[in-house]
Short mmCIF file of C-alpha atoms in Angstrom, two decimals:
data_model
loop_
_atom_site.label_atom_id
_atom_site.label_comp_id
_atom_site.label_asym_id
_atom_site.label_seq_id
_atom_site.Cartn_x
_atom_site.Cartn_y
_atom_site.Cartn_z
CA UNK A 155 69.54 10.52 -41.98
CA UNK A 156 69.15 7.04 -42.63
CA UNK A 157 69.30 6.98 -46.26
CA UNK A 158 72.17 8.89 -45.89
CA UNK A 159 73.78 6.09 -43.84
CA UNK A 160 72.38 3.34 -46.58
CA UNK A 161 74.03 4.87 -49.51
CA UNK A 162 77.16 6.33 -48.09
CA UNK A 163 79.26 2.98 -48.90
CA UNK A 164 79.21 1.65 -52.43
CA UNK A 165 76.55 3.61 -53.87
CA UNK A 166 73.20 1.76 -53.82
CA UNK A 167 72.91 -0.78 -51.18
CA UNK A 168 76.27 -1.09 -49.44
CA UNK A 169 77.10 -0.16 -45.96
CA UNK A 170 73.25 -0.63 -44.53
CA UNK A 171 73.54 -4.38 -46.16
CA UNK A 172 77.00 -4.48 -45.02
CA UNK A 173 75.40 -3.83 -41.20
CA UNK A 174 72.27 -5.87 -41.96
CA UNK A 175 74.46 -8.77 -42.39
CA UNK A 176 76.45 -8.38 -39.48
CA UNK A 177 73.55 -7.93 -37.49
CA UNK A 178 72.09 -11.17 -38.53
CA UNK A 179 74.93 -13.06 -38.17
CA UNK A 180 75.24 -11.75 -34.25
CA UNK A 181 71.60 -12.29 -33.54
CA UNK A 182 72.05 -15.89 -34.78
CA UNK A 183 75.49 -16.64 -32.73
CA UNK A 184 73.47 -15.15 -29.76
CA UNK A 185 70.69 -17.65 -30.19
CA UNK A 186 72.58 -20.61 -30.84
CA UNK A 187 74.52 -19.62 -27.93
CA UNK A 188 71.67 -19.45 -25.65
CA UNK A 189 70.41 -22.54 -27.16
CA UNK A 190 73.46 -24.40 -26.80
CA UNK A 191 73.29 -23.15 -22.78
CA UNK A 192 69.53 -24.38 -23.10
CA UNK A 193 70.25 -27.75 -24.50
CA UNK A 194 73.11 -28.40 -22.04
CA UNK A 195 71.16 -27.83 -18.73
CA UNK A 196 68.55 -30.01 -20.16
CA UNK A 197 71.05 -32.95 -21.12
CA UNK A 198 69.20 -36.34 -21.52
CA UNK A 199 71.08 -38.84 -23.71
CA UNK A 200 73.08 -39.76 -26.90
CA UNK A 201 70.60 -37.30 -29.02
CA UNK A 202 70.61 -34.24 -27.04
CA UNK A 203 75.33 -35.15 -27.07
CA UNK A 204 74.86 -35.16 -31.15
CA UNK A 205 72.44 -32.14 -30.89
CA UNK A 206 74.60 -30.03 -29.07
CA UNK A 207 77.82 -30.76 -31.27
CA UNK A 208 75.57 -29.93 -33.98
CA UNK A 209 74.75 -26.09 -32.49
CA UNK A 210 78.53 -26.01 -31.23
CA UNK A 211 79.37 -26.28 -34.82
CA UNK A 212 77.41 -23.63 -36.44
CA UNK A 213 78.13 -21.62 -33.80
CA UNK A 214 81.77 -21.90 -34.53
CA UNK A 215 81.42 -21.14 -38.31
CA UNK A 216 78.76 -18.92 -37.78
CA UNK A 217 81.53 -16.63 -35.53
CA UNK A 218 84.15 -17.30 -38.34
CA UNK A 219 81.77 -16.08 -40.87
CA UNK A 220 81.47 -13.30 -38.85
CA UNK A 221 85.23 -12.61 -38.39
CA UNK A 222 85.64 -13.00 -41.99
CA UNK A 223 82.93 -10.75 -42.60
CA UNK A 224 83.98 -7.86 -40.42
CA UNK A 225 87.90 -7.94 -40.81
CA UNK A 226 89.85 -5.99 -43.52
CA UNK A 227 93.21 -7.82 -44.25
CA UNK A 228 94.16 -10.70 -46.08
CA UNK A 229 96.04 -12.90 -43.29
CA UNK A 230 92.83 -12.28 -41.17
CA UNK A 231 90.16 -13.23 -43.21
CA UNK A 232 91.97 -16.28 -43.48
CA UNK A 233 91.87 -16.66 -40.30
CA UNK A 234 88.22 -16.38 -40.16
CA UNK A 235 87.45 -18.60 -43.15
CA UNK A 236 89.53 -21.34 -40.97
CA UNK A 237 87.90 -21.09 -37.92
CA UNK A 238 84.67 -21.06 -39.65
CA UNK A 239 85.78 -24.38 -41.46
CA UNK A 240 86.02 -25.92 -37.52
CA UNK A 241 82.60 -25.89 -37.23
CA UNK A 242 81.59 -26.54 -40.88
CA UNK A 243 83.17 -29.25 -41.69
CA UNK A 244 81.47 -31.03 -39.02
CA UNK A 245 77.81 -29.57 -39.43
CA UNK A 246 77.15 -32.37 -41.82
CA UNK A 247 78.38 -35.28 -39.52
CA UNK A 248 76.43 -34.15 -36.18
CA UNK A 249 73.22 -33.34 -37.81
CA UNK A 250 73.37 -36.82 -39.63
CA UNK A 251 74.38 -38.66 -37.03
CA UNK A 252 71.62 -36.70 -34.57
CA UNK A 253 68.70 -37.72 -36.95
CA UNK A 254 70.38 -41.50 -36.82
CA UNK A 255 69.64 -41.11 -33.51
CA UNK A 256 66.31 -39.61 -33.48
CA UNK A 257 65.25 -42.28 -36.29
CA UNK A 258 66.93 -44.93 -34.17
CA UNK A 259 69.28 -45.97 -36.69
CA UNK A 260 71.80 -47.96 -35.14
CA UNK A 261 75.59 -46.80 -37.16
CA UNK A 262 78.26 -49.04 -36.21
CA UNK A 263 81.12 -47.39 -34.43
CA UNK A 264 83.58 -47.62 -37.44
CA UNK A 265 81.76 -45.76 -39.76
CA UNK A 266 81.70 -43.56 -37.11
CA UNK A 267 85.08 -43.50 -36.48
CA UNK A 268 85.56 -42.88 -40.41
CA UNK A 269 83.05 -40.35 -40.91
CA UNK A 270 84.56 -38.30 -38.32
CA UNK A 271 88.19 -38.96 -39.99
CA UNK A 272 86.65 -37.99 -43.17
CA UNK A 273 85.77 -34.75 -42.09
CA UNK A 274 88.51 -34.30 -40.18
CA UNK A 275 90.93 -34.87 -42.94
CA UNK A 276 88.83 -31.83 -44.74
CA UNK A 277 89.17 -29.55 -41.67
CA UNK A 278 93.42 -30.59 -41.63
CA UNK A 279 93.32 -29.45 -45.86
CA UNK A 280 91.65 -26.25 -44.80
CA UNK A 281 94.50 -25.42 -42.15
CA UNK A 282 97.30 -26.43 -43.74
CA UNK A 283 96.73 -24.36 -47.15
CA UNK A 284 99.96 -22.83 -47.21
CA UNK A 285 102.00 -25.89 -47.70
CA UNK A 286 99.42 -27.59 -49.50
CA UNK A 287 97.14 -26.91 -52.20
CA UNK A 288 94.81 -29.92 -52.45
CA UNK A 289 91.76 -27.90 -50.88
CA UNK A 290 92.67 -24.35 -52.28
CA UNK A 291 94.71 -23.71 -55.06
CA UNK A 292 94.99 -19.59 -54.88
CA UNK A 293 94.00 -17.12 -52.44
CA UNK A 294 93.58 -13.66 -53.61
CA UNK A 295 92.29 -10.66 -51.72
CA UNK A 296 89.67 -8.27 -53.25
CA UNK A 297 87.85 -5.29 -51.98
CA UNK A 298 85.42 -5.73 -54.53
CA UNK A 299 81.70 -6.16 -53.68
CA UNK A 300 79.50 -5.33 -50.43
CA UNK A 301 82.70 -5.81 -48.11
CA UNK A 302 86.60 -6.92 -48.12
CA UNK A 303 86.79 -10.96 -49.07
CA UNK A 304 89.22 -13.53 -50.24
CA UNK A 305 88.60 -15.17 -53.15
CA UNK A 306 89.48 -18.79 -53.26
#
């Protein structure tokens, strides 16, 4: 029976992969979100602040990766891929600026200010893609592969 359900998609590997993946992703937006819950009832400063915007944000694109892994139409893996960018563009920033803080690196405030506009300005090419191309140039759907994805 479950070969049967292995091989059914695709051929060789596809639809138990397919689930595989989907069940990782869940398990790890379940424990990010009870880490997240974790980290907030045991707030204690400026590092535990850039810690949890840190686990916020891969638990934001670790959900869009999810939506664009389990939806079937162009428009909404789109969709996906853009809430997925809220979180990753900002990965990056909150895990740097968390180990600044561990290290006790003092950052002035206007490089924060301009990392966080930096990254920001990503996020804003990301969700603006139909009236500009700066970020991507071409979006084209394809059912190609393990599951349904946009190519970019």
């Amino acid at each position: 029976m479950y070969n049967k359900i292995i091989y059914r998609w695709k051929g060789d590997w596809g639809l138990g992969t397919y689930y595989m993946i989907v069940l990782i992703q869940s398990l790890s937006i379940l424990i990010l979100s009870v880490g997240v819950l974790y980290l907030i009832g045991n707030w204690r400063g400026r590092e535990h602040t850039y810690l949890v915007l840190f686990c916020i944000a891969t638990l934001v694109n670790n959900i869009g990766s999810l939506i664009e892994i389990m939806e079937r139409e162009k428009e909404q893996i789109l969709l996906g891929t853009k809430f997925a960018y809220v979180g990753k563009v900002f990965i990056p920033l909150t895990f740097f600026l968390f180990i600044m803080q561990y290290c006790e690196i003092t950052i002035p405030r206007n490089v924060k200010i301009l990392l966080t506009l930096f990254h920001l300005s990503i996020a804003i090419m990301v969700f603006s893609y139909p009236l500009q191309k700066w970020f991507y140039t071409d979006v084209e759907y394809s059912t190609e592969g393990l599951f349904p994805h946009n190519n970019y």
